[in-house]
Short mmCIF file of C-alpha atoms in Angstrom, two decimals:
data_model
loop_
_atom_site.label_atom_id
_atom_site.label_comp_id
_atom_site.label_asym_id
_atom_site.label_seq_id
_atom_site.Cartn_x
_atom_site.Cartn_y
_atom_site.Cartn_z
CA UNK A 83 16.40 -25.67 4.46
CA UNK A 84 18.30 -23.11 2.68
CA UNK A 85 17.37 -21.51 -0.91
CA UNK A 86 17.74 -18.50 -2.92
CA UNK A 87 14.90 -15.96 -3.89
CA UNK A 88 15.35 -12.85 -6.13
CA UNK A 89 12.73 -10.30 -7.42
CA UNK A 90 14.49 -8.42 -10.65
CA UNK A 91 13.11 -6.74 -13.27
CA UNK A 92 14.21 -7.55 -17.19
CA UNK A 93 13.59 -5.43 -20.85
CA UNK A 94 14.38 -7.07 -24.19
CA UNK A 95 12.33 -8.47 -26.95
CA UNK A 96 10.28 -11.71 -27.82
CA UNK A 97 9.88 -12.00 -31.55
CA UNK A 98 11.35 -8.78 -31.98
CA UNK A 99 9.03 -7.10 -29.87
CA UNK A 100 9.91 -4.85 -26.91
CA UNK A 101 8.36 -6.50 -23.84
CA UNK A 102 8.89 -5.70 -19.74
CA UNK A 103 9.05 -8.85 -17.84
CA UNK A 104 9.07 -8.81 -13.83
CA UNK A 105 9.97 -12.33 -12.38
CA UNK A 106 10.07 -13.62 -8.48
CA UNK A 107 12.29 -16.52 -7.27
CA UNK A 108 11.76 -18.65 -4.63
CA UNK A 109 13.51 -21.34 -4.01
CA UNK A 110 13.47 -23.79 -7.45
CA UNK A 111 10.15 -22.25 -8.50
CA UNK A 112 10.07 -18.32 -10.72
CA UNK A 113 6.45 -16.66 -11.06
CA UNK A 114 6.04 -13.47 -12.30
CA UNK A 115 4.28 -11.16 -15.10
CA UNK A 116 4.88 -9.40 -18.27
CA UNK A 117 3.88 -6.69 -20.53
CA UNK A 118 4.52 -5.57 -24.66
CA UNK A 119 6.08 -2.24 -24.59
CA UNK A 120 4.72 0.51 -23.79
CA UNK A 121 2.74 -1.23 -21.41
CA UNK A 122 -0.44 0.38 -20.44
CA UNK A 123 -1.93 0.49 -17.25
CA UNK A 124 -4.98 -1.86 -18.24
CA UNK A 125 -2.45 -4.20 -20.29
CA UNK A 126 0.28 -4.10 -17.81
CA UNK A 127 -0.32 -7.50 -16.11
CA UNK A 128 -2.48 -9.27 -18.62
CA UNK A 129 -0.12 -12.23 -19.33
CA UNK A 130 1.78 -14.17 -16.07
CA UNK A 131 4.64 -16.54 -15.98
CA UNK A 132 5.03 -19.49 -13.60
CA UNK A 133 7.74 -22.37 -13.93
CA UNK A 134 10.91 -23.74 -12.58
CA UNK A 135 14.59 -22.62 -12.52
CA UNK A 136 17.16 -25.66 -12.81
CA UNK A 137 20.84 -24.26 -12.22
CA UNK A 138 20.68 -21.90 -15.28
CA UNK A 139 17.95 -23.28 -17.01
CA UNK A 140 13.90 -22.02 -16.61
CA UNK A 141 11.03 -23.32 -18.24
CA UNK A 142 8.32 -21.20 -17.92
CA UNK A 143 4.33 -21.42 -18.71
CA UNK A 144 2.45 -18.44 -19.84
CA UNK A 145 -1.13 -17.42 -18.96
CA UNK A 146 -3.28 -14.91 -20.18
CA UNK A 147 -4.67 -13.74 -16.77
CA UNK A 148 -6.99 -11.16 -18.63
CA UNK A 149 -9.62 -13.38 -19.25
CA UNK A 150 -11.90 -15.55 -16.86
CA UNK A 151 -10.43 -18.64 -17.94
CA UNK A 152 -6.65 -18.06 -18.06
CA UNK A 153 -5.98 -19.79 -21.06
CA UNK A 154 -2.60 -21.32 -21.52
CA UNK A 155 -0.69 -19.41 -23.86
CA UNK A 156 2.72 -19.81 -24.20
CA UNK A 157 5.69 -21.97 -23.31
CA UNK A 158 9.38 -20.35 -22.81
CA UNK A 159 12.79 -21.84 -22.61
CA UNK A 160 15.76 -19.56 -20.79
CA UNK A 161 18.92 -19.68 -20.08
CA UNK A 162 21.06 -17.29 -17.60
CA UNK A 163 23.87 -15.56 -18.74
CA UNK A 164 26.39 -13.00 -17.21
CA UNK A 165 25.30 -14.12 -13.51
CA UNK A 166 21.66 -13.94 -14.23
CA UNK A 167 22.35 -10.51 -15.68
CA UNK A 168 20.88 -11.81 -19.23
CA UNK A 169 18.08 -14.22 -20.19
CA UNK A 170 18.04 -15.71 -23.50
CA UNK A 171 15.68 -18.50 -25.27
CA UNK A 172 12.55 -19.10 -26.90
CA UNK A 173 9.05 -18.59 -26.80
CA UNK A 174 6.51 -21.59 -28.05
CA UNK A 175 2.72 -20.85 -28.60
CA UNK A 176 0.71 -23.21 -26.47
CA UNK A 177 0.11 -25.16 -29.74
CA UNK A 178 3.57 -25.35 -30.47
CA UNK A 179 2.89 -24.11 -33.91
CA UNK A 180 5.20 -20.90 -33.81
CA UNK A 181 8.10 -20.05 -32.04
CA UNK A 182 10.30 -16.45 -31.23
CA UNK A 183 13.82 -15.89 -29.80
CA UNK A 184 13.52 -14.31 -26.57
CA UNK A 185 16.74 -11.38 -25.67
CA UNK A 186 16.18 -10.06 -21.55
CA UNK A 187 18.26 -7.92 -19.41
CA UNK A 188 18.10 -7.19 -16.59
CA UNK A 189 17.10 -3.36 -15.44
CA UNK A 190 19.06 -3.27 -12.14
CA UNK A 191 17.82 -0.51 -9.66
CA UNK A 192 20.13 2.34 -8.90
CA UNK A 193 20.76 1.38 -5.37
CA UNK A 194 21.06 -2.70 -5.91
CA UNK A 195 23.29 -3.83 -3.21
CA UNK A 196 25.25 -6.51 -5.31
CA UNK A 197 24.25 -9.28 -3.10
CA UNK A 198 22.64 -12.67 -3.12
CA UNK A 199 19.97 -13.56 -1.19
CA UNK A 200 19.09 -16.93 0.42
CA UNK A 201 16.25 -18.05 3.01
CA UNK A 202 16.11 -20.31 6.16
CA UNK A 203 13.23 -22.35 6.18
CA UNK A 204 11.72 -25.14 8.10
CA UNK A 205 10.70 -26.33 4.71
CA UNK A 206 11.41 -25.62 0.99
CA UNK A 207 8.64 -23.59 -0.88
CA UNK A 208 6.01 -25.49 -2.94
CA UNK A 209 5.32 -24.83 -6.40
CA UNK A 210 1.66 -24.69 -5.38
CA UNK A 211 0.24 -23.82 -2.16
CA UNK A 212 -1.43 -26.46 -0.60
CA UNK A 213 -4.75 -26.86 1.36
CA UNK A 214 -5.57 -23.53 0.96
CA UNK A 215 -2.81 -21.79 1.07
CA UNK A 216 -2.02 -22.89 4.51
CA UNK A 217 1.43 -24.93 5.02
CA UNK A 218 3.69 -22.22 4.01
CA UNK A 219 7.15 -22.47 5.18
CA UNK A 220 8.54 -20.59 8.45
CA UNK A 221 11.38 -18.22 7.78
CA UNK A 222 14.14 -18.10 10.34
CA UNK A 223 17.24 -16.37 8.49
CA UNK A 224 18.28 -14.49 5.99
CA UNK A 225 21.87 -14.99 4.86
CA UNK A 226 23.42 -12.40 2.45
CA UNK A 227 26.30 -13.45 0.14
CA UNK A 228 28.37 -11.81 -1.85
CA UNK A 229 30.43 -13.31 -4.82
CA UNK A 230 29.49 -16.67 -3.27
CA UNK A 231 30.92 -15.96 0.30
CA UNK A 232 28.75 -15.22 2.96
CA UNK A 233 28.61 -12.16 4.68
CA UNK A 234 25.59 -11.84 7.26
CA UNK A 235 23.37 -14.28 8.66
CA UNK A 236 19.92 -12.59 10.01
CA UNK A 237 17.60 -14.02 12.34
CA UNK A 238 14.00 -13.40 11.82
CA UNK A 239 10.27 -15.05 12.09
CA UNK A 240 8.58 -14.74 8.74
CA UNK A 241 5.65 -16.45 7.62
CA UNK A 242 3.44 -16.02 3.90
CA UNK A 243 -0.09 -16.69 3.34
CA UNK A 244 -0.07 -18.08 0.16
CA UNK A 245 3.39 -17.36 -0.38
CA UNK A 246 6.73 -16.92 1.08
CA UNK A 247 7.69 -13.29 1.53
CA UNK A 248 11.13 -11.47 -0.38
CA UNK A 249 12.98 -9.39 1.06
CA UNK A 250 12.90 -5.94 -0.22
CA UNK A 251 15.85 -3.74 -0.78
CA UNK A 252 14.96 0.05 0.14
CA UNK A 253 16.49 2.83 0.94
CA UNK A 254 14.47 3.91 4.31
CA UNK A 255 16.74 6.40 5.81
CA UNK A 256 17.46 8.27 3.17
CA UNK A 257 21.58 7.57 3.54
CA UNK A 258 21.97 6.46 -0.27
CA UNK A 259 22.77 3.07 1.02
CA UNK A 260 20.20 -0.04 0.35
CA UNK A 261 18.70 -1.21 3.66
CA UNK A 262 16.69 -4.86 4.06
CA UNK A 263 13.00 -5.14 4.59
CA UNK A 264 10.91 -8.27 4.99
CA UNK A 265 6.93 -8.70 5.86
CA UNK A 266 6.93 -10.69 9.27
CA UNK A 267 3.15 -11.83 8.76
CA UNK A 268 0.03 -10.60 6.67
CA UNK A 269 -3.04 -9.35 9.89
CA UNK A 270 -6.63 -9.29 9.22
CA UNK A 271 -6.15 -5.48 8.14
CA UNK A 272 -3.64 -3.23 5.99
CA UNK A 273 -1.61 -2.87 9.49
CA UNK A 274 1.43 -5.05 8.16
CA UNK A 275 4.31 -5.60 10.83
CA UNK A 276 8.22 -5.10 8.97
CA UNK A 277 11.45 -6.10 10.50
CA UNK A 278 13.73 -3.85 8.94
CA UNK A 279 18.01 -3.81 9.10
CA UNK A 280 19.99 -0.71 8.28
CA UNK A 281 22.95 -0.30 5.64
CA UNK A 282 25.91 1.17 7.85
CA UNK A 283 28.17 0.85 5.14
CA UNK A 284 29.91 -2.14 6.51
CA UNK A 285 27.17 -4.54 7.88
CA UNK A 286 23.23 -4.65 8.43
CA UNK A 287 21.63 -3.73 11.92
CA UNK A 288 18.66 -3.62 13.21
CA UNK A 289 16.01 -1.11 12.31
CA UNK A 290 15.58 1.24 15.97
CA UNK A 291 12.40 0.85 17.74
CA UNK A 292 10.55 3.41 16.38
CA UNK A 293 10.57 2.29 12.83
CA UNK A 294 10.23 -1.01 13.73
CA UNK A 295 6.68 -0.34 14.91
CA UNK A 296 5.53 1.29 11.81
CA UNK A 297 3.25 -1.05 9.92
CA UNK A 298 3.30 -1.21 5.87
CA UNK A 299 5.76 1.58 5.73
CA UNK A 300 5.47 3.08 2.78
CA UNK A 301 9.19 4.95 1.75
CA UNK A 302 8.69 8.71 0.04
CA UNK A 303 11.85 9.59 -0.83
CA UNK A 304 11.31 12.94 -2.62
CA UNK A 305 10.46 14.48 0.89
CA UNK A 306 12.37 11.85 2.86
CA UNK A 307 8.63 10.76 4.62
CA UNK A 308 8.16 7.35 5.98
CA UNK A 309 4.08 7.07 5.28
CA UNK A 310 1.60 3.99 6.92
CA UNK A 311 -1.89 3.83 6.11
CA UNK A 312 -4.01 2.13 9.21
CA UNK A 313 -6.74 0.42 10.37
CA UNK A 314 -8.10 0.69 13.73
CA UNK A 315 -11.32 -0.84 13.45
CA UNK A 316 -14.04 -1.71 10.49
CA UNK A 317 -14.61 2.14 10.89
CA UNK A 318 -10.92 3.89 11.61
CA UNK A 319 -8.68 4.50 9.21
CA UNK A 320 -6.00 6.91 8.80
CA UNK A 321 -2.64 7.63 7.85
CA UNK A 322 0.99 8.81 9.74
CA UNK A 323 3.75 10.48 8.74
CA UNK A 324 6.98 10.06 9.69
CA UNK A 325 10.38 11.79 9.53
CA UNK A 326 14.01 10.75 10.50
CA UNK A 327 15.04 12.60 13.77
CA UNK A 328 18.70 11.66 14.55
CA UNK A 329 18.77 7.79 15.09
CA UNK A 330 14.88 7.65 15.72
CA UNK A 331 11.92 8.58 13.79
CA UNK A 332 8.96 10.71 14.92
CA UNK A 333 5.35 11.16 14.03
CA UNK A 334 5.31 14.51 12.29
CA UNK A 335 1.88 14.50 10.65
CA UNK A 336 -1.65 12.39 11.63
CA UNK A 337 -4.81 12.28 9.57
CA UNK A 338 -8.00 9.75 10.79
CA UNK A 339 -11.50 9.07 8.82
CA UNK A 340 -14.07 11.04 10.31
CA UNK A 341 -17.45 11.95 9.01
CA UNK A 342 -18.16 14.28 6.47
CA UNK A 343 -21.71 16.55 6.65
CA UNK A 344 -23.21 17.11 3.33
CA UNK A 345 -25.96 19.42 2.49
CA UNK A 346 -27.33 18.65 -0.88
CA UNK A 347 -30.84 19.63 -2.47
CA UNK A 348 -32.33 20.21 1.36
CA UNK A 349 -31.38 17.01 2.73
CA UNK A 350 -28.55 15.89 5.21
CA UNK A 351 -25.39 13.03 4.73
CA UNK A 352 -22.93 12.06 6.23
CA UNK A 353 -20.00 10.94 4.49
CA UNK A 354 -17.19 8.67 5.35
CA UNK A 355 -13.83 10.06 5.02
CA UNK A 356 -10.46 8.71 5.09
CA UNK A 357 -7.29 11.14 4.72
CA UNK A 358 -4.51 10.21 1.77
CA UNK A 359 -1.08 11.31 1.10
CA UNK A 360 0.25 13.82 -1.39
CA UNK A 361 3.29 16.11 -1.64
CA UNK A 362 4.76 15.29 1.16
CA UNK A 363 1.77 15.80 3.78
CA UNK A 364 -1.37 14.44 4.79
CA UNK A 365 -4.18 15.48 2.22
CA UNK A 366 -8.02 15.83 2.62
CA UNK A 367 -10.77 15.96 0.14
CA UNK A 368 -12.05 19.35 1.03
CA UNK A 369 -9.37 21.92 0.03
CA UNK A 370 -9.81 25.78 0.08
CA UNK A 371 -8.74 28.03 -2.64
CA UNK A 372 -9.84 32.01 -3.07
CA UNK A 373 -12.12 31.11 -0.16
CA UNK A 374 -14.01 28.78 -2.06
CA UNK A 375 -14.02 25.11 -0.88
CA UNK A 376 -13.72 21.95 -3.44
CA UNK A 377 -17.12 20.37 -3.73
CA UNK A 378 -17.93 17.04 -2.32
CA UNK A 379 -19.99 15.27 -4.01
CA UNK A 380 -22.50 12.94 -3.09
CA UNK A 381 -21.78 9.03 -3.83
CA UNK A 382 -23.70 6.11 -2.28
CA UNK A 383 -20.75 3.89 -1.29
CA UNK A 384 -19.70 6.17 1.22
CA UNK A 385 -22.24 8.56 2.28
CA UNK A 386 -25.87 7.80 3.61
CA UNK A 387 -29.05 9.52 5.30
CA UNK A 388 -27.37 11.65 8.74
CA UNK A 389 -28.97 9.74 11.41
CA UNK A 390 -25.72 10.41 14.07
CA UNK A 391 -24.06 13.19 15.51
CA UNK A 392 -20.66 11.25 16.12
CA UNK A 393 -17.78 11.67 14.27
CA UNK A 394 -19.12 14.66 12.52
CA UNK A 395 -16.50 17.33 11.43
CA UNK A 396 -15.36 19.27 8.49
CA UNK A 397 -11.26 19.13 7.46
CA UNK A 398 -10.38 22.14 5.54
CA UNK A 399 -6.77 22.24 3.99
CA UNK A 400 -5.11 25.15 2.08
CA UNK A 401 -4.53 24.71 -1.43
CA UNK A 402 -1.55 26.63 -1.26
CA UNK A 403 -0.22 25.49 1.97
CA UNK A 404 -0.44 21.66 2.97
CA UNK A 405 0.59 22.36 5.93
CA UNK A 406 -2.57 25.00 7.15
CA UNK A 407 -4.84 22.70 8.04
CA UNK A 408 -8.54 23.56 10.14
CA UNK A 409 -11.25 21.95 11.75
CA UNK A 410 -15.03 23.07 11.91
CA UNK A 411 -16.66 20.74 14.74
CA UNK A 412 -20.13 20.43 15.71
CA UNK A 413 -21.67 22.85 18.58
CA UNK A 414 -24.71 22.05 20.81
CA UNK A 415 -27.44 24.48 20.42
CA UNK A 416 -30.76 24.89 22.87
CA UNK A 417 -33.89 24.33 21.14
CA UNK A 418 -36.96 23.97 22.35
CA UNK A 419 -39.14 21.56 20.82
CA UNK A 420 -43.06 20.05 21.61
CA UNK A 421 -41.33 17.98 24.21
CA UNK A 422 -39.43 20.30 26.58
CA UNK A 423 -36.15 21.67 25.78
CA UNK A 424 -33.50 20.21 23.98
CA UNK A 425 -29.83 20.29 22.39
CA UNK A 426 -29.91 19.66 19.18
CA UNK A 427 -26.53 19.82 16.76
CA UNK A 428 -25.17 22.60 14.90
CA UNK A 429 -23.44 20.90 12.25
CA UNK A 430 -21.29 22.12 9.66
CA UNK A 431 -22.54 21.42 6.56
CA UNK A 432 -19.91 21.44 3.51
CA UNK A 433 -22.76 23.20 1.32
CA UNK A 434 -21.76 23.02 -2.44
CA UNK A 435 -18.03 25.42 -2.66
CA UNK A 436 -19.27 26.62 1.09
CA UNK A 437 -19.72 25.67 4.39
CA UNK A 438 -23.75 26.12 6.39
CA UNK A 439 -23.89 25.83 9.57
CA UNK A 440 -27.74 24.52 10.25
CA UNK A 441 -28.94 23.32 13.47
CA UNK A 442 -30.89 20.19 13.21
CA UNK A 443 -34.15 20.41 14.94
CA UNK A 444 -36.71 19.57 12.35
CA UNK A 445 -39.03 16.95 13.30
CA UNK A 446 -37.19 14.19 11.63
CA UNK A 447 -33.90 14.44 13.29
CA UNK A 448 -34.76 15.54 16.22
CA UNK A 449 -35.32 12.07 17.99
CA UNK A 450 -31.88 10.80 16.11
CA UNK A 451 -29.92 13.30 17.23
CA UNK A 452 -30.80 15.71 19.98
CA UNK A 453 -30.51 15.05 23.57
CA UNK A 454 -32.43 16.22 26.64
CA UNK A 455 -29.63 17.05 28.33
CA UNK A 456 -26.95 19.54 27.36
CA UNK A 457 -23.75 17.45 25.68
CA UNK A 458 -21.32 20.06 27.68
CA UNK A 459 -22.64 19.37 30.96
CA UNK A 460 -22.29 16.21 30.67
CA UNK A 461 -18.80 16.28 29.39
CA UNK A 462 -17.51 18.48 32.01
#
């Protein structure tokens, strides 16, 4: 089964007011969401679109997905224009009581290829998943046309949860020319496999290795980064960087969650930290300016009581320099307690704008975390 799907972004007016619409195509069936200018972040998605798309013609229902109920309210009439360049019609209130002329065009992205998309199923998409979201067709091909005549045919193996995946048009090499992305499946965590194909001017190729096996690839192009946030486990995360090295990419930069010591009011935490992205590098929460350190502070979703010594380490980052980035670790110290001699951890503490180092060997860590025999020995 062969259709066409489209994601495209449109500005214009309903009833004279300025509105942003974003609409998805799959197949016979558009979805998609819309905003009244200047759209504000908490506004932004509050009223969604879902309906059909007959040659030129789309009838479209409108929900108000704000509230707990999603009230039905709106019905619109459109008709393409100018190769789907231009949507014009009407909007209906759910009662049919009022009615507004409805003026879109579409806001094409700077590097929009000029082509036409259509999928190879093993089955045309539904209008509404069925049994819960779980016979969702198997994508084989993509085949790219241009002025009606096909150009490329591209095998893949695609499959949506609740949806069939689009192809995304992105620029990941940083060449000026659009390049093809497509989600091959959706895994338990945020590790999401791509197949990617590269713009050479002339036809698309495959993506080399390397890139391939970034997951959720996330494209910076203001420093040219290729960025992928991980999961290893329930309690691993992190994030790589990337860069373009001739026809490869290579890992430039690497950031995983670790735990965080706290200090506050007398009492020891540990706090679970994951690394982000900003400004081109890996970022962490603790940053150092003037030799004062940014203060962490305490909140109960991610830090608890320190009853472990694992994990525990402090990332400092300039505030200046992204790049200068140092780690204070945890050192074994021998204490000697009521029964025999122990090691007990040195930990260091991110203490307000500072960092303590305090060796834990009060009575109520002491069973938690020190061990009768020293930690290097053992190592070694």
């Amino acid at each position: 089964m062969e259709f066409p799907v489209w994601s495209k972004d449109f500005q214009g007016q309903v009833a004279g007011k300025d509105v942003r619409i974003s609409l998805e195509r799959r197949g016979s069936f558009i979805s998609g969401r819309y905003c009244y200018a200047p759209c504000r972040t908490h506004t932004r998605y509050a009223l969604s679109l879902k309906g059909t798309i007959d040659g030129d013609d789309i009838e479209l229902e409108e929900h108000d997905v704000s509230r707990a109920e999603m009230p039905l309210t709106g019905f619109w009439r459109l008709r393409q224009g100018q190769n789907g360049l231009v949507l014009d019609g009407n909007w209906n209130s759910a009662d049919r009581l009022q009615h507004a002329e409805v003026a879109l065009k579409e806001v094409k992205p700077e590097n929009d290829p000029g082509l036409e998309i259509h999928l190879v199923a093993d089955s045309l998409p539904e209008r509404e998943a069925s049994s819960g979201c779980l016979d969702i067709p198997l994508v084989s091909a993509i085949k790219l046309y241009k002025d009606g005549h096909l150009l490329q045919t591209l095998a893949t193996e695609s499959q949506g949860t609740c949806e069939i995946y689009l192809p995304d048009w992105q620029d990941v090499n940083f060449d000026g020319r659009p390049d093809l992305m497509l989600v091959q499946y959706l895994p338990a965590g945020p590790n999401i496999p791509y197949q990617t194909w590269l713009n050479d001017g002339q036809r698309f190729i495959d993506a080399p290795p390397g890139f391939q096996e970034i997951t959720a690839p996330d494209i910076d192009e203001k420093y040219q980064n290729i960025v992928s946030f991980w999961r290893g486990s329930c309690c691993s995360h992190g994030v790589n960087v990337y860069r373009w090295k001739g026809d490869d990419v290579m890992l430039v930069e690497q950031g995983s969650s670790y735990m965080q010591p706290l200090w506050v009011k007398g009492k020891a935490y540990h706090c679970y930290i994951v690394p982000g992205y900003r400004n081109g590098h890996v970022s962490w929460p603790v940053q150092e300016r003037n030799g004062k350190l940014t203060p962490l502070p305490w909140d109960e979703e991610i830090c608890s009581e320190l009853d472990s010594s694992e994990h525990l380490l402090t990332m400092i980052q300039s505030a200046t320099d992204p790049g200068d980035v140092r780690m204070e670790t945890l050192r074994w110290k021998k204490v000697v307690t009521s029964g025999g001699a122990r090691w007990c951890p040195e930990v260091p503490f991110l203490d307000g704008d500072k960092i303590t180092r305090r060796v834990l060997k009060q009575s109520e860590y002491v069973e938690a975390l020190c061990q009768k025999q020293d930690p290097y020995k053992e190592e070694s």
